[in-house]
Short mmCIF file of C-alpha atoms (C1' of nucleotides) in Angstrom, two decimals:
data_model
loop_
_atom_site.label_atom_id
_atom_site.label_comp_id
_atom_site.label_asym_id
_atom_site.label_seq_id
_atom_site.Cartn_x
_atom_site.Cartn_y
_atom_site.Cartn_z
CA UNK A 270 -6.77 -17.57 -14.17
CA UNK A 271 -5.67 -19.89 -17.36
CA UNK A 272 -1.84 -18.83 -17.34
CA UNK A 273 0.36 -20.81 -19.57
CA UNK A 274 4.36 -20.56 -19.26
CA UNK A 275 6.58 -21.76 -21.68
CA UNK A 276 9.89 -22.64 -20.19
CA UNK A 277 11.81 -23.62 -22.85
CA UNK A 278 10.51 -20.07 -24.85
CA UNK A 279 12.94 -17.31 -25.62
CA UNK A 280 10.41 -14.92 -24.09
CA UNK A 281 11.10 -14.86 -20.59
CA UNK A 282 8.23 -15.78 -18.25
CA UNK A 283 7.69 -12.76 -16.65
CA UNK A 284 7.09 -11.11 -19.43
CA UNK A 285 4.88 -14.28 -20.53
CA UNK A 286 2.98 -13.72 -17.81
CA UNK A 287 2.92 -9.85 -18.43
CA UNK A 288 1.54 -10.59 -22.16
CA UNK A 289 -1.23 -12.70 -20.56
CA UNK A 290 -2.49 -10.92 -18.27
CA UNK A 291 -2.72 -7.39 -20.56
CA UNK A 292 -4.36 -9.47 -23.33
CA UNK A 293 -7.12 -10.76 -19.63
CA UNK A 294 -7.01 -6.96 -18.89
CA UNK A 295 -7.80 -5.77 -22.45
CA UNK A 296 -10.58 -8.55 -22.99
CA UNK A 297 -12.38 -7.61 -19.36
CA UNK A 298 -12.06 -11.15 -18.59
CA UNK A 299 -10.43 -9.39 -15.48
CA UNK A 300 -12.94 -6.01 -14.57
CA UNK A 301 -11.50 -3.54 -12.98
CA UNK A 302 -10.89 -4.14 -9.36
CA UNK A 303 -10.48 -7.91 -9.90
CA UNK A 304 -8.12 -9.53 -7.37
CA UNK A 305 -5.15 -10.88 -9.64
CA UNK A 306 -4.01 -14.23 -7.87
CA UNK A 307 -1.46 -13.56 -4.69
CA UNK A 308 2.17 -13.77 -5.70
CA UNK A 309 2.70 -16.97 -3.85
CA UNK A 310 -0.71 -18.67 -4.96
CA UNK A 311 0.16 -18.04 -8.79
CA UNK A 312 3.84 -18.80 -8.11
CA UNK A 313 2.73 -22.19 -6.51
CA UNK A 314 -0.07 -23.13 -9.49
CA UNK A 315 2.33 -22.37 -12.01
CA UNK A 316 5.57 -24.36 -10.59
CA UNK A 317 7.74 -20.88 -10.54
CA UNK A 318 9.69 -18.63 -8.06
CA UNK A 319 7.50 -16.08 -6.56
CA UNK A 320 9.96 -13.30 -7.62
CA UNK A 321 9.30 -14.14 -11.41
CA UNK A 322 5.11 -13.49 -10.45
CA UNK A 323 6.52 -10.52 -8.85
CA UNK A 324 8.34 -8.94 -10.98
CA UNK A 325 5.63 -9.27 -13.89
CA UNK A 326 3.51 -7.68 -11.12
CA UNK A 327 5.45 -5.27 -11.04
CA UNK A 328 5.73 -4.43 -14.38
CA UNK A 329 2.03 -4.41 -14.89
CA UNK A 330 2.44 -1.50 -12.07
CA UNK A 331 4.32 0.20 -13.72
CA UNK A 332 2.62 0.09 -16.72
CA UNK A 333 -0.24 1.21 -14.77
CA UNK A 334 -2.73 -1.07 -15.35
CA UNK A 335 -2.72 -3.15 -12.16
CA UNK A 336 -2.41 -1.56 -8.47
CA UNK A 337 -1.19 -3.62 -5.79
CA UNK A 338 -2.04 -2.64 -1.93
CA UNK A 339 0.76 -4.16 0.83
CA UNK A 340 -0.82 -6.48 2.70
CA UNK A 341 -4.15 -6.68 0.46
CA UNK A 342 -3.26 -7.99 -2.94
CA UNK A 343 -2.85 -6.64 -6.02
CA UNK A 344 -5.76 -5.55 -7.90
CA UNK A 345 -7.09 -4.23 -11.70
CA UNK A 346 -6.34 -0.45 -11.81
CA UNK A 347 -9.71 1.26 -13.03
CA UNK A 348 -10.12 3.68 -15.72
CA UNK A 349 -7.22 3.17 -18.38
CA UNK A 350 -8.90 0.79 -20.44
CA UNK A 351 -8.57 3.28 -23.56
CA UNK A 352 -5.01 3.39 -22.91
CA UNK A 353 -4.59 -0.10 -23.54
CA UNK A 354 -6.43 -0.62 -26.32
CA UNK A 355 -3.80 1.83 -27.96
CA UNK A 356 -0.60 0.32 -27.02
CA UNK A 357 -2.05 -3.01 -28.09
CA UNK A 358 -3.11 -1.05 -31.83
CA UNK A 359 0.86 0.26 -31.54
CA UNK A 360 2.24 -3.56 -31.17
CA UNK A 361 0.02 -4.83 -33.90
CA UNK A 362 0.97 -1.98 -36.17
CA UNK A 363 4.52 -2.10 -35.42
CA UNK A 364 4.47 -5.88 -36.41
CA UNK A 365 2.71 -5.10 -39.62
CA UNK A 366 5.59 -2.63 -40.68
CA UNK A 367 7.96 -4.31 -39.47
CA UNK A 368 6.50 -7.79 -42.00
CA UNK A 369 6.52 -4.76 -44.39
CA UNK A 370 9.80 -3.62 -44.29
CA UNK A 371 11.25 -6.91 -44.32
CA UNK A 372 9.95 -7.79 -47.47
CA UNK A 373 10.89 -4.73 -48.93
CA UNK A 374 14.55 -6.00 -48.01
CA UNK A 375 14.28 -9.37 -48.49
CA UNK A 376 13.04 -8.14 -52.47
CA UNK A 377 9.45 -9.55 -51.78
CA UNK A 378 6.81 -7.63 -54.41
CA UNK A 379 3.52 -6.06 -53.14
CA UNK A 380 1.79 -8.80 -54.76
CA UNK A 381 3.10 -11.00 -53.10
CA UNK A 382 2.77 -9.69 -50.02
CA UNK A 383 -0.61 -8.97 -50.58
CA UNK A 384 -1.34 -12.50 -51.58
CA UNK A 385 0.28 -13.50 -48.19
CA UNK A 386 -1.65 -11.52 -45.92
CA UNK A 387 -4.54 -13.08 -47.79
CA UNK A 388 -3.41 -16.12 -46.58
CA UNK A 389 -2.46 -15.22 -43.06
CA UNK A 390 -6.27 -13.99 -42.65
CA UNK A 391 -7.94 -16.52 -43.98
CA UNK A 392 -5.72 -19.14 -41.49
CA UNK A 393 -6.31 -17.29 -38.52
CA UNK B 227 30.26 -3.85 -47.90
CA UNK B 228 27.39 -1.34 -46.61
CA UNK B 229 27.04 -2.93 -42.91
CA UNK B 230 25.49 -0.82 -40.38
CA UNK B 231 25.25 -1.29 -36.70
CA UNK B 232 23.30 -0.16 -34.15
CA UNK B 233 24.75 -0.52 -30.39
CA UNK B 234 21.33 0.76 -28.80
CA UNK B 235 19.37 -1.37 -30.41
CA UNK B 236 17.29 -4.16 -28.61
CA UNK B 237 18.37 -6.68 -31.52
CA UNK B 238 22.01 -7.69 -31.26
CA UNK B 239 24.76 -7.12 -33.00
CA UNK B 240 25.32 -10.16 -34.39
CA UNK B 241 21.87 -10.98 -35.50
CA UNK B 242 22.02 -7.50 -37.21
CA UNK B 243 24.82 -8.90 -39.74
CA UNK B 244 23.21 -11.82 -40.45
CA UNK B 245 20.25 -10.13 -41.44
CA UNK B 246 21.85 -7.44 -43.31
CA UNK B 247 24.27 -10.38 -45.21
CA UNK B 248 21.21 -12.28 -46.15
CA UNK B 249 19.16 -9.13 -47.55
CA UNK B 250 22.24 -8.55 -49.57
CA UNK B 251 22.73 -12.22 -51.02
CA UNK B 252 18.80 -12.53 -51.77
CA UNK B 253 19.02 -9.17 -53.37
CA UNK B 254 22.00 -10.65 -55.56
CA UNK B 255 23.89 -7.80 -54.43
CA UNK B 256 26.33 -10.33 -53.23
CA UNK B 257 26.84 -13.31 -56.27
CA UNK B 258 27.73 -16.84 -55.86
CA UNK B 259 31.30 -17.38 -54.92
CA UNK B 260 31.57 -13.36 -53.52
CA UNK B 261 34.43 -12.93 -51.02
CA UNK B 262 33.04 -11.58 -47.77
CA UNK B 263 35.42 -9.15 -45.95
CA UNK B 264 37.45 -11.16 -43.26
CA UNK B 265 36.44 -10.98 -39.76
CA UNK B 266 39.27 -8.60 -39.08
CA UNK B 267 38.81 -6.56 -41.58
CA UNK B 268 35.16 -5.85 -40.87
CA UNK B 269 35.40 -6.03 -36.97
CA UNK B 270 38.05 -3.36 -37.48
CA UNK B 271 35.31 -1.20 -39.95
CA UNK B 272 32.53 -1.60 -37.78
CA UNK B 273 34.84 -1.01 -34.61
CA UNK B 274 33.00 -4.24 -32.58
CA UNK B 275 34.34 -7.23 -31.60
CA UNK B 276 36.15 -9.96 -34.05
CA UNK B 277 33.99 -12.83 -31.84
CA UNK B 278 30.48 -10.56 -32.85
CA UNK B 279 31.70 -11.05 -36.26
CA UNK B 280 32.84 -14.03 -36.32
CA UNK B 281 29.36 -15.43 -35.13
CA UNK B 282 27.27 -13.87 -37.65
CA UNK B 283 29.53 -15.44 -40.14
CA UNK B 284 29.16 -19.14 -38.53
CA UNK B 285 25.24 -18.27 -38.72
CA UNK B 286 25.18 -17.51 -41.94
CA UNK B 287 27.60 -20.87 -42.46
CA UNK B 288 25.08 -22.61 -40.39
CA UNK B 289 22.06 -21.73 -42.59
CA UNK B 290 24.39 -22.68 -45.49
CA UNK B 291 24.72 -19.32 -47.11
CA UNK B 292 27.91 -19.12 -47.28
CA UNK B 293 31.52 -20.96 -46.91
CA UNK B 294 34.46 -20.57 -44.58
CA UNK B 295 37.45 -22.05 -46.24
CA UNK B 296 40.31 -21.88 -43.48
CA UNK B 297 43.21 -19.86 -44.17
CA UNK B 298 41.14 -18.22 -47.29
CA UNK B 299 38.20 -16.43 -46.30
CA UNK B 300 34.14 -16.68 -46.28
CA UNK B 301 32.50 -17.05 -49.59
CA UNK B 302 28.94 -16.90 -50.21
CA UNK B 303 27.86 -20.43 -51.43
CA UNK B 304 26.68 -21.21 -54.91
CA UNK B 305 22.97 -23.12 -53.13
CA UNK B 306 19.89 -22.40 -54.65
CA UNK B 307 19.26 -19.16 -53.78
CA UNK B 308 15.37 -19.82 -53.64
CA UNK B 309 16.31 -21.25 -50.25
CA UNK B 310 16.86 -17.83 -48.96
CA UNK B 311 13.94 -16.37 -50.28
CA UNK B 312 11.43 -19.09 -48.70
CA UNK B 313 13.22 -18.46 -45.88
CA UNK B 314 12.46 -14.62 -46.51
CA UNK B 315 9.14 -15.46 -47.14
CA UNK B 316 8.54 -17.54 -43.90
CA UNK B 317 9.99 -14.58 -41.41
CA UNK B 318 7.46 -12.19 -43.28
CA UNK B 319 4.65 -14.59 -42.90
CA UNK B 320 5.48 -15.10 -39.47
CA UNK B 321 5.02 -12.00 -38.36
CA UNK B 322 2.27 -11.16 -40.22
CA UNK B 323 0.55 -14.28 -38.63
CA UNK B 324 1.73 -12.93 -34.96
CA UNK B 325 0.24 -9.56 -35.62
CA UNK B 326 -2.61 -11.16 -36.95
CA UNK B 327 -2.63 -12.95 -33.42
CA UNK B 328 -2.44 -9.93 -31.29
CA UNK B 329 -4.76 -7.92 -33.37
CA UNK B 330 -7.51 -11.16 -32.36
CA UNK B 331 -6.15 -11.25 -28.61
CA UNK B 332 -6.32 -7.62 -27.92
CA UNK B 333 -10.22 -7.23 -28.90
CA UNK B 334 -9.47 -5.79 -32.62
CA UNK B 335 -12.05 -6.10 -35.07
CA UNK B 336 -10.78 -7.77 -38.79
CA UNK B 337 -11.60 -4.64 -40.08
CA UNK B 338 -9.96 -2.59 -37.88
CA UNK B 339 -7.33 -4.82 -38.78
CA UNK B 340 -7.06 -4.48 -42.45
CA UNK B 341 -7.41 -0.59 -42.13
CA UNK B 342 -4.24 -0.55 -40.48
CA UNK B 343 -2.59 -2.86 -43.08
CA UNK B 344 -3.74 -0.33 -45.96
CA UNK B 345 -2.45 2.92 -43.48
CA UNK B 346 0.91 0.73 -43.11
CA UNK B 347 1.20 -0.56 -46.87
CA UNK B 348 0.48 3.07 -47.60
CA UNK B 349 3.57 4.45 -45.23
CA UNK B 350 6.47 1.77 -46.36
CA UNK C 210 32.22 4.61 -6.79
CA UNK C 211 32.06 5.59 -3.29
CA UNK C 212 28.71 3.95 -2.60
CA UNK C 213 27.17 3.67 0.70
CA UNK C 214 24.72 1.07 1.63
CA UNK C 215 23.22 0.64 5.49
CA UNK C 216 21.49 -2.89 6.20
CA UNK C 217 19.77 -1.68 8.80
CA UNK C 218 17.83 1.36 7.75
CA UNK C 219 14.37 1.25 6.46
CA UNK C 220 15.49 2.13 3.28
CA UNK C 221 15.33 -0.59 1.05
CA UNK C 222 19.35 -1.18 -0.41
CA UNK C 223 18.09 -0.82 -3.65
CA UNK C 224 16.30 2.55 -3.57
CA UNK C 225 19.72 3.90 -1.27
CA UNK C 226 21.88 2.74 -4.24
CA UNK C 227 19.55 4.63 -7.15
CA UNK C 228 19.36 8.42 -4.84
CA UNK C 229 23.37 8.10 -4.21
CA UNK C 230 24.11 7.26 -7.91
CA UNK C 231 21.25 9.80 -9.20
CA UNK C 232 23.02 12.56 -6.66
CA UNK C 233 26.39 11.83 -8.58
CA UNK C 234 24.51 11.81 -11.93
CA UNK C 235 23.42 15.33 -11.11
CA UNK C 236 26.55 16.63 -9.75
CA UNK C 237 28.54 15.24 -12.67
CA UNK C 238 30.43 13.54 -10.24
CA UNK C 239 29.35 10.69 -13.16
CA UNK C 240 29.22 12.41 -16.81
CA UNK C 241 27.15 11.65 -19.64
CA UNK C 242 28.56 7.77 -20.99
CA UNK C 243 30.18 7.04 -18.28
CA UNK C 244 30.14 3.20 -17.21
CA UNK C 245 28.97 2.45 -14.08
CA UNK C 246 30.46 -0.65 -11.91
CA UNK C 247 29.47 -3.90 -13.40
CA UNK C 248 26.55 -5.68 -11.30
CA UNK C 249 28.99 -8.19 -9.74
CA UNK C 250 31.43 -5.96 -9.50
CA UNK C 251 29.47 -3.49 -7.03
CA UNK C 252 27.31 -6.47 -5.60
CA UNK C 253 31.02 -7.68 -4.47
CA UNK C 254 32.23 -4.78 -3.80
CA UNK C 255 29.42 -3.37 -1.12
CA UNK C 256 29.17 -7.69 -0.39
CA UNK C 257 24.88 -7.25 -1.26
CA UNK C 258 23.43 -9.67 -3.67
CA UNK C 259 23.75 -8.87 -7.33
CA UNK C 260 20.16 -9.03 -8.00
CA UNK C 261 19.56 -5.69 -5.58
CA UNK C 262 22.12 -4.12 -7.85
CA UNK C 263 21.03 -4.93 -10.96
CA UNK C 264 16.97 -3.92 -9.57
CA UNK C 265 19.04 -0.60 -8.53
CA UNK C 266 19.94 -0.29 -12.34
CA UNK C 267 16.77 -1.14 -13.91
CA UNK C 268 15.13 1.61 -11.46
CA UNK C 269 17.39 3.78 -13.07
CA UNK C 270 17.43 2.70 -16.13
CA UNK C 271 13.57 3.23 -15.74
CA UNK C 272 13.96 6.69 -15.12
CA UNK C 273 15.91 7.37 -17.91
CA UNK C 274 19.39 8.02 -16.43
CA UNK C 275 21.20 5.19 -17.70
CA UNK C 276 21.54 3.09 -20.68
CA UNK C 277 22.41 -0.57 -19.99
CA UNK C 278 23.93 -2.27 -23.11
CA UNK C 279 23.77 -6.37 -23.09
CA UNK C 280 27.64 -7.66 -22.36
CA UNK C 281 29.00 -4.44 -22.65
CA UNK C 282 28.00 -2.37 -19.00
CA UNK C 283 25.42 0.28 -17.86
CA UNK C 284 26.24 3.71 -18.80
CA UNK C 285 25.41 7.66 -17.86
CA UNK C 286 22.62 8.78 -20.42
CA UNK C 287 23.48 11.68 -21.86
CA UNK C 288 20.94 14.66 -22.21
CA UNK C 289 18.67 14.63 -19.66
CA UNK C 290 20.53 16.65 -17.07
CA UNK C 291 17.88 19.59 -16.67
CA UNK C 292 15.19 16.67 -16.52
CA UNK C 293 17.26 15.54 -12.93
CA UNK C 294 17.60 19.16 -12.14
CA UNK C 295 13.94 19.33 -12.09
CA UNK C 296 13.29 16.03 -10.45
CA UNK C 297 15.19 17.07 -7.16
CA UNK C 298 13.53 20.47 -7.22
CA UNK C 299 10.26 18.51 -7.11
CA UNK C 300 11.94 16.33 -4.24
CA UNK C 301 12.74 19.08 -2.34
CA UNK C 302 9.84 21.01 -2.45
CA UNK C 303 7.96 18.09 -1.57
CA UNK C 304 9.77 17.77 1.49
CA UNK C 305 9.66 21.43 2.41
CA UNK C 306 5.64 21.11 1.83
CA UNK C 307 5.26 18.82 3.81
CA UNK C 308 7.13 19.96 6.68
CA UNK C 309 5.04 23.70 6.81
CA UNK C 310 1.94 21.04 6.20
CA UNK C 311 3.28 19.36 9.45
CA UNK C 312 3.63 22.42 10.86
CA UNK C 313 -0.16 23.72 10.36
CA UNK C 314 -0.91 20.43 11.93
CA UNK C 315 1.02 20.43 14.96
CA UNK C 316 0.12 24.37 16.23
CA UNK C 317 3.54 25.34 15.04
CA UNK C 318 3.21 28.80 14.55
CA UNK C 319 5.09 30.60 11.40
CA UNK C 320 6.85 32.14 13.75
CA UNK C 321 8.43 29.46 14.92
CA UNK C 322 8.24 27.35 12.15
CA UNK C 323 10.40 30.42 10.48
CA UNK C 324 13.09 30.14 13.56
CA UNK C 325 13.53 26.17 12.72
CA UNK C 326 14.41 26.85 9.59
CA UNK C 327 17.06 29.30 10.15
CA UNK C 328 18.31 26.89 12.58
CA UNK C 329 18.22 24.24 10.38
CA UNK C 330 20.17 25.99 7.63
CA UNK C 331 22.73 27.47 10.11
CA UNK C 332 23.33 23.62 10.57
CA UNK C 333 23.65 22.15 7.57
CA UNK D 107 -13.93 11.66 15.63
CA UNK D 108 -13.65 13.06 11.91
CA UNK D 109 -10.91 10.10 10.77
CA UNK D 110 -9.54 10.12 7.45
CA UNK D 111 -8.33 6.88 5.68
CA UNK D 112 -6.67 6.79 2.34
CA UNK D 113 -6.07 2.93 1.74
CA UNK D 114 -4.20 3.60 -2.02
CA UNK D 115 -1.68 5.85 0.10
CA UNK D 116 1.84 4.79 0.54
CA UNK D 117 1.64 5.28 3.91
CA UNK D 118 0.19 2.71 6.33
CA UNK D 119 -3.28 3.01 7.31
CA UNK D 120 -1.88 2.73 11.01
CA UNK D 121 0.44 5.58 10.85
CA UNK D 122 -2.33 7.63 9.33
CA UNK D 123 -4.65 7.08 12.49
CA UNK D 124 -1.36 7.73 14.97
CA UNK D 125 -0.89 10.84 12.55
CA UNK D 126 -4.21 12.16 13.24
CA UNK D 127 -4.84 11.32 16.91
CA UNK D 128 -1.81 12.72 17.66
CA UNK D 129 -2.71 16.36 15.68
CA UNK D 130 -5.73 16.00 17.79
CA UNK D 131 -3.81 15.57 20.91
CA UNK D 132 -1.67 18.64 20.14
CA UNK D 133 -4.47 20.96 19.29
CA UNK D 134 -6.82 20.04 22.52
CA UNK D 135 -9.43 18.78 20.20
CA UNK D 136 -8.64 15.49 22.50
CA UNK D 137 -8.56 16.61 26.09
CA UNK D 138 -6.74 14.55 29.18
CA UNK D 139 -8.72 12.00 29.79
CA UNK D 140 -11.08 12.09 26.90
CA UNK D 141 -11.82 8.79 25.30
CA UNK D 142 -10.92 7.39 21.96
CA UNK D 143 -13.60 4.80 20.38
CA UNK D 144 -13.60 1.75 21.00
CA UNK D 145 -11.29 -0.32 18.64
CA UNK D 146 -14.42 -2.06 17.34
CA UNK D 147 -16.66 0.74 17.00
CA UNK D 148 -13.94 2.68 14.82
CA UNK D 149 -12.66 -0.32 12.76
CA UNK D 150 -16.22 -0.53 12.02
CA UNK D 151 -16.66 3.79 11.02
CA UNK D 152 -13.88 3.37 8.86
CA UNK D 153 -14.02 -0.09 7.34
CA UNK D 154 -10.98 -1.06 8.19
CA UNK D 155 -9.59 -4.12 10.54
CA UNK D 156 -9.79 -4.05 14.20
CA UNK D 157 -6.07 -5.24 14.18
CA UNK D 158 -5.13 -2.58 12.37
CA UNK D 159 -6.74 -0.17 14.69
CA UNK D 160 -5.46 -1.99 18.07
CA UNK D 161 -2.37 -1.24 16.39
CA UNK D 162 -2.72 2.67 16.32
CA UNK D 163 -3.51 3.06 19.67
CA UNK D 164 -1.26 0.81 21.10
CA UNK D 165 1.68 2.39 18.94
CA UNK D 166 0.31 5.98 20.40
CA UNK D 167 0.47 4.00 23.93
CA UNK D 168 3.85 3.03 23.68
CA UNK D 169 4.92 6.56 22.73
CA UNK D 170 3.10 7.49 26.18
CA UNK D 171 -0.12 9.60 24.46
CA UNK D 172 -2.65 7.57 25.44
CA UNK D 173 -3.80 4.93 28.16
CA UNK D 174 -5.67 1.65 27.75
CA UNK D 175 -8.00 0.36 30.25
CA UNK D 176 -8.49 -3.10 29.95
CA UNK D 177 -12.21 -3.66 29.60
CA UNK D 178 -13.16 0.28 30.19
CA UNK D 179 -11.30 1.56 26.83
CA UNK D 180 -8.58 3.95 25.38
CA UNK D 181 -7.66 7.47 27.21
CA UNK D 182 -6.18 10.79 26.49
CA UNK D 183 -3.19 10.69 28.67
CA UNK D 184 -2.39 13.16 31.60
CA UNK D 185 1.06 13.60 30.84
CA UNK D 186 2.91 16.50 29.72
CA UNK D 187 1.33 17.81 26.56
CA UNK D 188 4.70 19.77 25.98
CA UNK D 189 6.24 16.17 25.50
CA UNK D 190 4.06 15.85 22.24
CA UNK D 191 4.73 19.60 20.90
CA UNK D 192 8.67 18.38 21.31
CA UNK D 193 8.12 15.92 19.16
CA UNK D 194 6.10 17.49 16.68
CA UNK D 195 9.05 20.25 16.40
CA UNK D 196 11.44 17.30 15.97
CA UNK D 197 9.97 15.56 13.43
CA UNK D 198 9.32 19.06 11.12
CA UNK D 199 12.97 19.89 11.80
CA UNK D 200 13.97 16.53 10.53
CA UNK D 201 11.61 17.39 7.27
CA UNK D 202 13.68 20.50 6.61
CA UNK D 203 17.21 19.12 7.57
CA UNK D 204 16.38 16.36 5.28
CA UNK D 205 15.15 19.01 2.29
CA UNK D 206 18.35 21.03 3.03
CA UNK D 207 20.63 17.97 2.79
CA UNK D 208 18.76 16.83 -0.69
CA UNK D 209 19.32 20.32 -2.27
CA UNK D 210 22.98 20.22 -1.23
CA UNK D 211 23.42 16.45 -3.04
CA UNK D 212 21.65 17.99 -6.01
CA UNK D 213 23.46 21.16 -6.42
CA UNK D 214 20.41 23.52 -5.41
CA UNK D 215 22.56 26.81 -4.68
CA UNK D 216 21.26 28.27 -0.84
CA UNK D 217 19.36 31.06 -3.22
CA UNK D 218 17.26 28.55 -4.66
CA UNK D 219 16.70 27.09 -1.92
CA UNK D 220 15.70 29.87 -0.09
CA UNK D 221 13.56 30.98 -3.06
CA UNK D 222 11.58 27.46 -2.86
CA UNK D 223 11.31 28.15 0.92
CA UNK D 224 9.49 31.87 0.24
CA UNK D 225 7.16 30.22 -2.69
CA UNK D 226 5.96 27.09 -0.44
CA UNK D 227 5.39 29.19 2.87
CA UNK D 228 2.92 31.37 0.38
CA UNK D 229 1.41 28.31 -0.48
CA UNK D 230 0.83 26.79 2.64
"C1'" DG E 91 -3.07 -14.04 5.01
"C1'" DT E 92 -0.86 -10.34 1.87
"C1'" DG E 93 3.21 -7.88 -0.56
"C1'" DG E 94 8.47 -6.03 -0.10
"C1'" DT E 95 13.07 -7.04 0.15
"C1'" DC E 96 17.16 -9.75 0.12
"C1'" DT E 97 20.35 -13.76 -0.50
"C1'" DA E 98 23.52 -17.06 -2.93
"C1'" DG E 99 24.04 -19.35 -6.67
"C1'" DA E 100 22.75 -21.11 -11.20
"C1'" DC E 101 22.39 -21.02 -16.41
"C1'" DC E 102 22.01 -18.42 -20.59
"C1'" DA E 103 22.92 -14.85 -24.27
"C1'" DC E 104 25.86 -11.12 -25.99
"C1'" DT E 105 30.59 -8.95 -26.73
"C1'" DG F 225 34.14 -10.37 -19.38
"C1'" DT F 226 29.23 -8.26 -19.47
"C1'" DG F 227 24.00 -8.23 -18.44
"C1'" DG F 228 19.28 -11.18 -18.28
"C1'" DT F 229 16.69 -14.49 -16.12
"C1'" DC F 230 15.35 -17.81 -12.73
"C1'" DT F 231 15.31 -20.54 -8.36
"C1'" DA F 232 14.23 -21.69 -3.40
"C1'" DG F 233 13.98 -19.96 0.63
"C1'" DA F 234 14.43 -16.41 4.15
"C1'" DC F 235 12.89 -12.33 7.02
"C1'" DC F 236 10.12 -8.22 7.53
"C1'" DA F 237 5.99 -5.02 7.44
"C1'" DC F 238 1.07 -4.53 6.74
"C1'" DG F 239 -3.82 -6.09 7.52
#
DNA sequence: GTGGTCTAGACCACT
DNA sequence: GTGGTCTAGACCACG
């Protein structure tokens, strides 16, 4: 598990850790049914309070893509994988309107924005 | 002064002003030297909080948009207004870049990608 | 806010605190934009931590039945009344379910499983 | 022994077996005397820990069902079967108090109530 | 060993 | 003032 918090970010580290892991998720580097690391074991390797891991945790539960059994651990729900592959499509669209609609605003011309996407595509 | 807020929204209040004041200046809807309203005035309008307002216009003052002259008002300063717009520019690249990001992270194809930046030119 | 909260019960404080403000919810004991107690203010007040408030509020929150607006409080949602209606319905047919399911288990014969229940609502 | 475990269920794996041995009990499938398996043997049918079957039977020990025979094994006990039938009536009667007192707290009129009663009896 | 809950207090951002 | 996040450590229930 290569999980990277960034104290000083804005983004708080639960939901760090809740990006992370749905990007693992999404990529099958975790299969369904993988054992995520125990809230203390990930809490210890990563320097923070076990109720941050939790609560990420928990989220994932909720967001159904991770079951957690008392007592066992907490594990990759099955199935689903569909699912997430659309919310991620939502995020990426809502970014690109978003980028849109700001330059609308900010009295940026299609060309330009074109020509700046260019740019963004050929960087990353 | 068009200034609209949104109390539900996940962005706050403040940040909404400065956003809105910015679009305006770029846009030249608001010249060199243009009176804003004072923060009474405007806190009263918008029915929030003379501190809210008073931020957004120290954020603005920060980013050296505009002037607060005390015991006279808050003027929008005569600096090269090309500052704004690279600053426009940036925010628009930025989250172009971070959608770009996602799109890679979340298992989406480049052109899966640049369908969805034709279906969301198409829509804005 | 007569809230009751008791440490010893399996219950977790949390979950007791979300069914006695969802009851009021549904009774209108709390209407549509009301504000419910600040977090510190109730964690004081019933002398629990503030965090098993504020997960109290987020549960709810979750669930639709409150709005919580950063600085300003968490407040009744409106709408959504017939959505709670429907909820406890749910609850309580769950709970009646299960008890005839019970029942079947036990040898309780309808008979007597029909005599409880007069007894039961001759009590209560 | 037909044993059912359902490990994603919210209720302990323990409690299921005491569940089901005790419906056993009740119904005479389990006569006085008759044996249960051996802790290993069943931990073993089911896949489950031998802790976590020790701690079924002694849990239906304590509450006086069932005797264990160091080295010889785990018995049906003699006593009063009516003892178990008590407090198979008590804990359905708690079910419905419990459903009554819900529908109260969310303004379920006695009609509806009964109405619910009528549909889940047909049901069941 | 695991997760589930709770505490008491801290610091930050928003109004 | 409000909520949002985080900490360090505790106790409990489950396996």
């Amino acid at each position: 598990m290569k999980l990277i918090v960034n104290n000083s970010s804005m983004v708080p580290i639960y939901e760090q850790l809740v990006d992370q892991i749905k990007t693992m998720i999404v990529r099958k580097e975790l299969g369904p049914d993988a054992m995520l690391p125990s809230v203390r074991a990930l809490s210890g390797e990563l320097k923070i309070s076990a109720l941050t891991v939790k609560k990420a945790y928990d989220a994932l539960e909720a967001a159904g893509l991770v079951v957690t059994v008392h007592g066992k651990g907490t594990f990759v729900a099955m199935a689903n994988q569909n699912l997430i592959r659309e919310e991620q499509c939502r995020e990426v669209e809502a970014l690109l309107a978003q980028a849109v609609q700001r330059a609308g605003a900010g009295g940026i011309t299609r060309e330009e924005l074109e020509e700046m996407w260019r740019l963004v595509l050929e960087e990353n």
